[in-house]
């Protein structure tokens, strides 16, 4: 059986996924508050059918901890450099707790100023961004999030890695019963985690996902992991990847993907650096006319769905409903690796 095969695998409830993740992260030496926050992001990934950022990330997080590339008990420190700006120094810890620390302040500042930004600095980042923009959209705010990673991705027209997989996430609030409109994708053809899952499963990848170390096209995931990934959309994705480097690197005084991978020193740990999150209160521009204009946004969503196209995140919301009712299935080889990891940590 290969990893990711739909109906096969080990059936787990979401609570079982959560307690497995918490157990392994604590056994790996992560402080309890970080372990809980990090576990929650893995549950969210698994629940939404995002295997590349689900429970698989336990292996990645444990390696990052074992290599000493994350501060296990870091205490995030919040500062407010300006009325509409907040900053959380994550102290070298995983990003989740830093976001939890900054979120209430970001929301309050966006409501007070109409627009506000939160910089997370000095955090180790391995997660999907949609949980963050979805949480802000659930507060009635429009949200954007950006983070660089490690230099794994070649610029369009080049062959050597400069960019990270550099995701961009966007959230837009919608009236109940509609969940927020959310998209969140890497500016590379796919997330690196997806290529890693193909390598684990022994599956070839499409030829446009990356090139080998000699700059030649390849469908071998291991060769791409040793070579360079490609940006999506040619020069357009390349420019967006550069933008993510700039706004979530130098603009907030943090690392670029090239600097992050240099700091890694071959440990194969998760990226170290920053994240920029922007929140906009629609009432800031629209005042009492908010409802009237958000209805016009709904017309656009209807026009998309009316022709059989789907909204980004609709698959994930459906997967969430299914997982809440039925639990999830973890590929057997992955589950075995996680149990072996747990055994090695508790031996
Ligand atoms: P995908 O290429 O799968 O694209 C994801 C987004 O596109 C989702 O919002 C998805 O919605 C939407 N989408 C996919 N297919 C369609 C379609 N046919 N019609 C409409 N919308 C569609 O994801 P990536 O591989 O690029 O990224 C996966 C995750 O990896 C992201 O969550 C990202 O944050 C994370 N990541 C994190 C990094 C980090 O440094 N922390 C680095 C890189 C990636 P749906 O979910 O409903 O399918
Ligand atoms: O899958 O590209 C990725 C990734 C990088 C950091 C976290 N996820």
CSV table of C-alpha atoms and ligand atoms in Angstrom, one decimal:
chain,number,residue,atom,x,y,z
A,1,UNK,CA,0.0,0.0,0.0
A,2,UNK,CA,1.3,3.5,-0.8
A,3,UNK,CA,0.9,6.4,1.5
A,4,UNK,CA,-2.1,8.6,1.0
A,5,UNK,CA,-4.3,5.8,-0.5
A,6,UNK,CA,-7.8,7.0,0.3
A,7,UNK,CA,-9.7,4.2,2.0
A,8,UNK,CA,-6.8,2.3,3.4
A,9,UNK,CA,-4.7,3.1,6.4
A,10,UNK,CA,-5.1,3.2,10.2
A,11,UNK,CA,-8.5,4.7,11.3
A,12,UNK,CA,-8.1,7.3,14.1
A,13,UNK,CA,-10.5,9.8,15.6
A,14,UNK,CA,-9.4,13.4,15.7
A,15,UNK,CA,-9.0,13.1,19.5
A,16,UNK,CA,-6.7,10.1,18.9
A,17,UNK,CA,-4.6,12.1,16.4
A,18,UNK,CA,-4.5,15.0,18.9
A,19,UNK,CA,-3.3,12.8,21.8
A,20,UNK,CA,-0.8,11.0,19.6
A,21,UNK,CA,0.7,14.3,18.5
A,22,UNK,CA,0.8,15.7,22.0
A,23,UNK,CA,2.4,12.6,23.4
A,24,UNK,CA,5.1,12.4,20.8
A,25,UNK,CA,5.9,16.1,21.0
A,26,UNK,CA,6.1,16.0,24.8
A,27,UNK,CA,8.2,12.9,24.6
A,28,UNK,CA,10.5,14.7,22.2
A,29,UNK,CA,11.0,17.3,24.9
A,30,UNK,CA,8.7,20.1,23.8
A,31,UNK,CA,7.2,22.2,26.6
A,32,UNK,CA,3.5,21.5,27.2
A,33,UNK,CA,2.1,24.8,25.9
A,34,UNK,CA,4.0,24.5,22.7
A,35,UNK,CA,3.2,20.8,22.3
A,36,UNK,CA,-0.5,21.5,22.6
A,37,UNK,CA,-0.4,24.4,20.1
A,38,UNK,CA,1.7,22.5,17.6
A,39,UNK,CA,-0.5,19.4,18.0
A,40,UNK,CA,-3.5,21.4,17.2
A,41,UNK,CA,-2.1,22.6,13.8
A,42,UNK,CA,-1.3,19.0,12.9
A,43,UNK,CA,-4.9,17.9,13.8
A,44,UNK,CA,-6.2,20.8,11.7
A,45,UNK,CA,-4.1,19.7,8.7
A,46,UNK,CA,-5.1,16.0,9.0
A,47,UNK,CA,-8.8,17.0,9.6
A,48,UNK,CA,-8.8,19.1,6.4
A,49,UNK,CA,-7.3,16.4,4.3
A,50,UNK,CA,-3.9,18.3,4.0
A,51,UNK,CA,-1.6,15.3,4.4
A,52,UNK,CA,1.5,17.4,3.8
A,53,UNK,CA,0.8,19.4,6.9
A,54,UNK,CA,-1.0,16.9,9.0
A,55,UNK,CA,0.4,14.2,11.3
A,56,UNK,CA,3.3,13.6,9.0
A,57,UNK,CA,4.7,16.8,10.4
A,58,UNK,CA,5.4,15.0,13.7
A,59,UNK,CA,8.4,13.4,12.1
A,60,UNK,CA,9.6,16.8,10.9
A,61,UNK,CA,9.0,18.5,14.2
A,62,UNK,CA,10.7,15.7,16.2
A,63,UNK,CA,13.8,16.0,13.9
A,64,UNK,CA,13.8,19.8,14.4
A,65,UNK,CA,13.7,19.3,18.2
A,66,UNK,CA,16.3,16.5,18.2
A,67,UNK,CA,18.7,18.7,16.1
A,68,UNK,CA,18.4,21.5,18.6
A,69,UNK,CA,17.0,23.8,16.0
A,70,UNK,CA,14.0,25.0,18.0
A,71,UNK,CA,13.8,26.4,21.5
A,72,UNK,CA,11.6,23.8,23.3
A,73,UNK,CA,10.2,26.2,26.0
A,74,UNK,CA,10.4,29.6,24.3
A,75,UNK,CA,8.3,32.3,25.7
A,76,UNK,CA,6.9,34.6,23.0
A,77,UNK,CA,7.3,38.3,23.8
A,78,UNK,CA,4.8,40.9,22.5
A,79,UNK,CA,5.7,44.5,21.7
A,80,UNK,CA,3.7,47.2,20.0
A,81,UNK,CA,6.0,49.3,17.8
A,82,UNK,CA,3.2,51.5,16.5
A,83,UNK,CA,-0.6,52.0,16.9
A,84,UNK,CA,-1.4,49.6,14.1
A,85,UNK,CA,1.7,47.3,14.4
A,86,UNK,CA,2.3,44.4,16.8
A,87,UNK,CA,5.4,42.2,16.9
A,88,UNK,CA,5.9,38.9,18.7
A,89,UNK,CA,9.4,37.6,19.2
A,90,UNK,CA,9.0,33.9,19.3
A,91,UNK,CA,12.3,33.3,20.9
A,92,UNK,CA,13.3,30.6,18.5
A,93,UNK,CA,10.2,28.5,19.4
A,94,UNK,CA,7.6,27.0,17.0
A,95,UNK,CA,5.4,29.7,15.5
A,96,UNK,CA,2.0,28.5,16.8
A,97,UNK,CA,2.3,30.0,20.3
A,98,UNK,CA,3.7,33.2,18.9
A,99,UNK,CA,0.6,33.6,16.7
A,100,UNK,CA,-1.7,32.8,19.7
A,101,UNK,CA,0.1,35.5,21.7
A,102,UNK,CA,-0.3,38.1,18.9
A,103,UNK,CA,-3.7,37.4,17.5
A,104,UNK,CA,-5.9,39.2,20.1
A,105,UNK,CA,-3.7,42.3,19.8
A,106,UNK,CA,-3.8,42.2,16.0
A,107,UNK,CA,-7.6,41.9,16.1
A,108,UNK,CA,-8.0,44.8,18.5
A,109,UNK,CA,-5.6,47.0,16.5
A,110,UNK,CA,-7.4,46.2,13.2
A,111,UNK,CA,-10.7,47.2,14.7
A,112,UNK,CA,-9.2,50.4,16.2
A,113,UNK,CA,-7.2,51.5,13.1
A,114,UNK,CA,-9.0,49.8,10.2
A,115,UNK,CA,-5.9,47.9,9.2
A,116,UNK,CA,-3.1,46.4,11.3
A,117,UNK,CA,-0.1,44.1,10.9
A,118,UNK,CA,1.5,41.5,13.1
A,119,UNK,CA,5.1,40.4,12.6
A,120,UNK,CA,6.1,37.1,14.1
A,121,UNK,CA,9.9,37.1,14.5
A,122,UNK,CA,12.4,34.4,15.3
A,123,UNK,CA,10.0,31.5,14.9
A,124,UNK,CA,10.4,28.0,13.5
A,125,UNK,CA,7.7,27.5,10.9
A,126,UNK,CA,6.4,24.2,9.5
A,127,UNK,CA,2.7,24.8,9.3
A,128,UNK,CA,-0.1,25.7,6.9
A,129,UNK,CA,-1.2,29.3,7.1
A,130,UNK,CA,-4.9,28.9,6.6
A,131,UNK,CA,-5.7,28.2,10.3
A,132,UNK,CA,-4.5,31.7,11.0
A,133,UNK,CA,-6.3,33.6,8.2
A,134,UNK,CA,-9.5,31.5,8.9
A,135,UNK,CA,-9.4,32.5,12.6
A,136,UNK,CA,-9.0,36.2,11.7
A,137,UNK,CA,-11.8,36.0,9.1
A,138,UNK,CA,-14.0,34.3,11.7
A,139,UNK,CA,-13.5,37.6,13.7
A,140,UNK,CA,-15.0,39.5,10.7
A,141,UNK,CA,-11.6,40.6,9.3
A,142,UNK,CA,-9.9,40.3,5.9
A,143,UNK,CA,-6.6,38.7,6.5
A,144,UNK,CA,-3.3,38.0,4.5
A,145,UNK,CA,-0.4,36.0,5.7
A,146,UNK,CA,3.1,35.3,4.3
A,147,UNK,CA,6.2,33.4,5.4
A,148,UNK,CA,9.4,32.4,3.7
A,149,UNK,CA,10.9,29.0,4.4
A,150,UNK,CA,14.2,27.4,3.3
A,151,UNK,CA,15.8,28.1,-0.1
A,152,UNK,CA,14.5,25.2,-2.1
A,153,UNK,CA,12.9,26.9,-5.1
A,154,UNK,CA,14.6,28.2,-8.2
A,155,UNK,CA,13.5,31.6,-9.7
A,156,UNK,CA,11.7,31.4,-13.1
A,157,UNK,CA,14.5,31.1,-15.7
A,158,UNK,CA,17.1,29.9,-13.1
A,159,UNK,CA,18.2,26.5,-11.8
A,160,UNK,CA,19.5,27.2,-8.3
A,161,UNK,CA,17.3,27.6,-5.2
A,162,UNK,CA,16.8,31.2,-3.9
A,163,UNK,CA,13.2,31.2,-2.7
A,164,UNK,CA,11.4,29.1,-0.1
A,165,UNK,CA,8.1,27.5,-0.9
A,166,UNK,CA,6.7,30.8,0.5
A,167,UNK,CA,3.0,30.4,1.0
A,168,UNK,CA,0.4,33.2,0.6
A,169,UNK,CA,-2.9,32.9,2.5
A,170,UNK,CA,-6.0,35.0,2.3
A,171,UNK,CA,-9.2,35.0,4.3
A,172,UNK,CA,-12.5,36.9,3.7
A,173,UNK,CA,-15.3,36.9,6.3
A,174,UNK,CA,-18.7,35.6,5.2
A,175,UNK,CA,-22.1,35.7,7.0
A,176,UNK,CA,-23.2,32.4,8.5
A,177,UNK,CA,-23.8,29.7,7.5
A,178,UNK,CA,-21.0,30.2,5.0
A,179,UNK,CA,-17.5,29.6,6.4
A,180,UNK,CA,-14.9,32.2,5.5
A,181,UNK,CA,-13.5,32.3,1.9
A,182,UNK,CA,-9.9,31.2,2.4
A,183,UNK,CA,-7.1,30.2,0.1
A,184,UNK,CA,-3.6,29.2,1.1
A,185,UNK,CA,-0.9,27.9,-1.2
A,186,UNK,CA,2.8,27.7,-1.7
A,187,UNK,CA,4.3,29.9,-4.5
A,188,UNK,CA,6.1,26.8,-5.6
A,189,UNK,CA,4.3,24.3,-7.8
A,190,UNK,CA,3.4,22.4,-4.6
A,191,UNK,CA,4.4,22.4,-1.0
A,192,UNK,CA,7.7,20.6,-0.4
A,193,UNK,CA,5.8,18.4,2.0
A,194,UNK,CA,3.9,17.0,-0.9
A,195,UNK,CA,7.1,16.0,-2.7
A,196,UNK,CA,8.4,14.4,0.5
A,197,UNK,CA,5.2,12.4,0.7
A,198,UNK,CA,5.7,11.2,-2.9
A,199,UNK,CA,9.2,10.2,-2.0
A,200,UNK,CA,8.0,8.2,1.0
A,201,UNK,CA,5.4,6.5,-1.1
A,202,UNK,CA,7.8,5.8,-4.0
A,203,UNK,CA,5.6,7.7,-6.4
A,204,UNK,CA,6.8,9.8,-9.4
A,205,UNK,CA,5.9,13.5,-9.5
A,206,UNK,CA,4.8,15.6,-12.5
A,207,UNK,CA,7.7,16.8,-14.5
A,208,UNK,CA,6.9,20.5,-13.9
A,209,UNK,CA,7.4,20.3,-10.1
A,210,UNK,CA,11.2,20.6,-10.2
A,211,UNK,CA,14.6,19.9,-11.6
A,212,UNK,CA,17.5,17.8,-10.4
A,213,UNK,CA,20.8,19.0,-9.1
A,214,UNK,CA,22.1,19.3,-12.7
A,215,UNK,CA,19.2,21.5,-13.6
A,216,UNK,CA,17.5,18.8,-15.7
A,217,UNK,CA,13.7,18.0,-15.6
A,218,UNK,CA,12.9,15.0,-13.5
A,219,UNK,CA,9.9,13.1,-12.1
A,220,UNK,CA,12.0,11.6,-9.3
A,221,UNK,CA,10.9,13.3,-6.0
A,222,UNK,CA,14.3,12.6,-4.3
A,223,UNK,CA,16.1,14.2,-7.2
A,224,UNK,CA,14.0,17.4,-6.9
A,225,UNK,CA,14.5,17.4,-3.1
A,226,UNK,CA,18.3,17.4,-3.9
A,227,UNK,CA,17.9,19.8,-6.8
A,228,UNK,CA,15.4,22.7,-7.0
A,229,UNK,CA,11.6,23.1,-7.0
A,230,UNK,CA,9.8,25.3,-9.5
A,231,UNK,CA,7.6,28.2,-8.8
A,232,UNK,CA,3.9,28.0,-10.0
A,233,UNK,CA,2.9,30.1,-12.9
A,234,UNK,CA,6.4,30.8,-14.2
A,235,UNK,CA,7.6,34.4,-13.7
A,236,UNK,CA,4.3,35.3,-11.9
A,237,UNK,CA,4.8,32.8,-9.1
A,238,UNK,CA,8.5,33.7,-9.1
A,239,UNK,CA,7.7,37.4,-8.4
A,240,UNK,CA,5.2,36.5,-5.7
A,241,UNK,CA,7.8,34.2,-4.1
A,242,UNK,CA,10.2,37.2,-4.1
A,243,UNK,CA,7.5,39.4,-2.6
A,244,UNK,CA,7.0,36.9,0.3
A,245,UNK,CA,10.8,36.9,0.9
A,246,UNK,CA,10.8,40.7,1.1
A,247,UNK,CA,7.7,41.4,3.2
A,248,UNK,CA,8.2,38.5,5.7
A,249,UNK,CA,12.0,38.8,5.7
A,250,UNK,CA,13.8,42.1,5.4
A,251,UNK,CA,10.7,44.3,6.0
A,252,UNK,CA,10.2,42.8,9.4
A,253,UNK,CA,13.9,42.3,10.2
A,254,UNK,CA,13.9,38.6,9.7
A,255,UNK,CA,15.6,35.9,7.7
A,256,UNK,CA,15.3,35.2,4.0
A,257,UNK,CA,15.0,31.6,2.8
A,258,UNK,CA,18.6,31.6,1.8
A,259,UNK,CA,19.6,32.8,5.3
A,260,UNK,CA,17.3,30.3,6.9
A,261,UNK,CA,18.8,27.3,5.1
A,262,UNK,CA,22.3,28.6,5.9
A,263,UNK,CA,21.3,28.8,9.6
A,264,UNK,CA,20.1,25.2,9.3
A,265,UNK,CA,23.6,24.0,8.5
A,266,UNK,CA,22.4,20.8,6.9
A,267,UNK,CA,20.3,19.6,9.9
A,268,UNK,CA,17.2,19.2,7.8
A,269,UNK,CA,15.1,21.1,10.4
A,270,UNK,CA,12.1,23.3,9.7
A,271,UNK,CA,12.7,26.9,8.5
A,272,UNK,CA,13.6,29.6,11.0
A,273,UNK,CA,12.5,33.2,10.3
A,274,UNK,CA,9.4,35.4,10.4
A,275,UNK,CA,5.8,35.7,9.3
A,276,UNK,CA,3.8,38.8,8.3
A,277,UNK,CA,0.1,38.8,9.0
A,278,UNK,CA,-2.1,41.7,7.9
A,279,UNK,CA,-5.7,42.2,9.1
A,280,UNK,CA,-8.2,44.7,7.7
A,281,UNK,CA,-11.6,45.6,9.2
A,282,UNK,CA,-14.1,46.1,6.4
A,283,UNK,CA,-15.8,48.7,8.5
A,284,UNK,CA,-12.7,50.8,8.4
A,285,UNK,CA,-13.4,51.7,4.8
A,286,UNK,CA,-17.1,51.1,4.7
A,287,UNK,CA,-18.6,52.1,8.0
A,288,UNK,CA,-22.3,51.4,8.2
A,289,UNK,CA,-22.3,50.3,4.5
A,290,UNK,CA,-20.4,47.0,5.3
A,291,UNK,CA,-23.3,44.7,5.0
A,292,UNK,CA,-24.3,46.2,1.6
A,293,UNK,CA,-20.8,45.7,0.1
A,294,UNK,CA,-20.2,42.2,1.6
A,295,UNK,CA,-23.4,41.1,-0.2
A,296,UNK,CA,-21.8,42.2,-3.4
A,297,UNK,CA,-18.9,39.9,-2.6
A,298,UNK,CA,-21.4,37.1,-2.2
A,299,UNK,CA,-22.5,37.7,-5.8
A,300,UNK,CA,-19.0,36.9,-6.9
A,301,UNK,CA,-18.9,33.7,-4.9
A,302,UNK,CA,-22.2,32.7,-6.4
A,303,UNK,CA,-21.0,33.4,-9.9
A,304,UNK,CA,-18.1,31.1,-9.4
A,305,UNK,CA,-20.1,28.3,-8.0
A,306,UNK,CA,-23.0,28.7,-10.4
A,307,UNK,CA,-20.8,27.5,-13.2
A,308,UNK,CA,-19.6,24.4,-11.4
A,309,UNK,CA,-16.3,25.8,-10.3
A,310,UNK,CA,-15.4,25.5,-6.7
A,311,UNK,CA,-14.3,27.9,-4.1
A,312,UNK,CA,-10.8,27.4,-2.6
A,313,UNK,CA,-11.2,25.7,0.8
A,314,UNK,CA,-14.5,24.0,-0.1
A,315,UNK,CA,-12.7,20.7,-0.4
A,316,UNK,CA,-11.1,21.3,3.0
A,317,UNK,CA,-14.4,22.3,4.7
A,318,UNK,CA,-16.0,19.1,3.3
A,319,UNK,CA,-13.0,17.1,4.5
A,320,UNK,CA,-13.4,18.7,7.9
A,321,UNK,CA,-17.0,17.8,8.2
A,322,UNK,CA,-16.2,14.2,7.2
A,323,UNK,CA,-13.3,13.9,9.6
A,324,UNK,CA,-15.3,15.2,12.5
A,325,UNK,CA,-18.0,12.6,11.8
A,326,UNK,CA,-15.8,9.7,10.8
A,327,UNK,CA,-12.3,10.3,11.9
A,328,UNK,CA,-9.3,10.1,9.5
A,329,UNK,CA,-7.1,7.4,8.0
A,330,UNK,CA,-3.3,7.6,8.4
A,331,UNK,CA,-1.2,5.6,5.9
A,332,UNK,CA,0.1,2.5,7.7
A,333,UNK,CA,3.8,3.2,6.9
A,334,UNK,CA,3.5,6.7,8.4
A,335,UNK,CA,1.7,5.4,11.4
A,336,UNK,CA,4.3,2.8,12.0
A,337,UNK,CA,7.1,5.4,11.7
A,338,UNK,CA,5.3,7.6,14.2
A,339,UNK,CA,4.9,4.7,16.7
A,340,UNK,CA,8.6,3.8,16.2
A,341,UNK,CA,9.5,7.4,16.9
A,342,UNK,CA,7.4,7.4,20.0
A,343,UNK,CA,9.0,4.2,21.2
A,344,UNK,CA,12.5,5.5,20.6
A,345,UNK,CA,11.7,8.7,22.5
A,346,UNK,CA,10.2,6.9,25.5
A,347,UNK,CA,12.7,4.0,25.7
B,1,LIG,P1,-2.4,23.4,-3.1
B,1,LIG,O1,-1.7,23.5,-4.4
B,1,LIG,O2,-3.1,22.1,-2.8
B,1,LIG,O3,-3.4,24.6,-3.0
B,1,LIG,C1,-4.1,24.9,-1.9
B,1,LIG,C2,-5.1,26.0,-2.1
B,1,LIG,O4,-5.7,26.0,-3.4
B,1,LIG,C3,-6.2,25.7,-1.1
B,1,LIG,O5,-6.8,26.8,-0.6
B,1,LIG,C4,-7.1,24.8,-2.0
B,1,LIG,O6,-8.4,24.6,-1.4
B,1,LIG,C5,-7.1,25.6,-3.3
B,1,LIG,N1,-7.5,24.8,-4.4
B,1,LIG,C6,-6.9,23.6,-4.8
B,1,LIG,N2,-7.5,23.1,-5.9
B,1,LIG,C7,-8.5,24.0,-6.2
B,1,LIG,C8,-9.5,24.0,-7.2
B,1,LIG,N3,-9.6,23.1,-8.2
B,1,LIG,N4,-10.4,25.1,-7.2
B,1,LIG,C9,-10.3,26.0,-6.3
B,1,LIG,N5,-9.4,26.0,-5.3
B,1,LIG,C10,-8.5,25.0,-5.2
B,1,LIG,O7,-1.5,23.7,-1.8
B,1,LIG,P2,0.1,23.8,-1.7
B,1,LIG,O8,0.7,22.5,-2.0
B,1,LIG,O9,0.5,24.9,-2.5
B,1,LIG,O10,0.2,24.2,-0.2
B,1,LIG,C11,-0.3,23.3,0.8
B,1,LIG,C12,-0.1,23.9,2.2
B,1,LIG,O11,1.3,24.0,2.5
B,1,LIG,C13,-0.7,25.3,2.4
B,1,LIG,O12,-1.6,25.2,3.5
B,1,LIG,C14,0.5,26.1,2.8
B,1,LIG,O13,0.3,27.1,3.9
B,1,LIG,C15,1.5,25.1,3.3
B,1,LIG,N6,2.9,25.5,3.2
B,1,LIG,C16,3.5,26.0,4.3
B,1,LIG,C17,4.8,26.5,4.2
B,1,LIG,C18,5.5,27.2,5.3
B,1,LIG,O14,6.6,27.6,5.1
B,1,LIG,N7,5.0,27.2,6.5
B,1,LIG,C19,5.5,26.5,2.9
B,1,LIG,C20,4.7,26.0,1.8
B,1,LIG,C21,3.4,25.5,2.0
B,1,LIG,P3,-8.8,23.2,-0.8
B,1,LIG,O15,-7.9,23.1,0.5
B,1,LIG,O16,-10.2,23.3,-0.5
B,1,LIG,O17,-8.4,22.1,-1.8
B,2,LIG,O1,5.8,22.0,2.6
B,2,LIG,O2,7.0,23.5,1.6
B,2,LIG,C1,6.5,23.0,2.7
B,2,LIG,C2,6.8,23.6,4.0
B,2,LIG,C3,7.8,24.4,4.3
B,2,LIG,C4,7.7,24.7,5.6
B,2,LIG,C5,6.5,24.1,6.0
B,2,LIG,N1,6.0,23.5,5.0
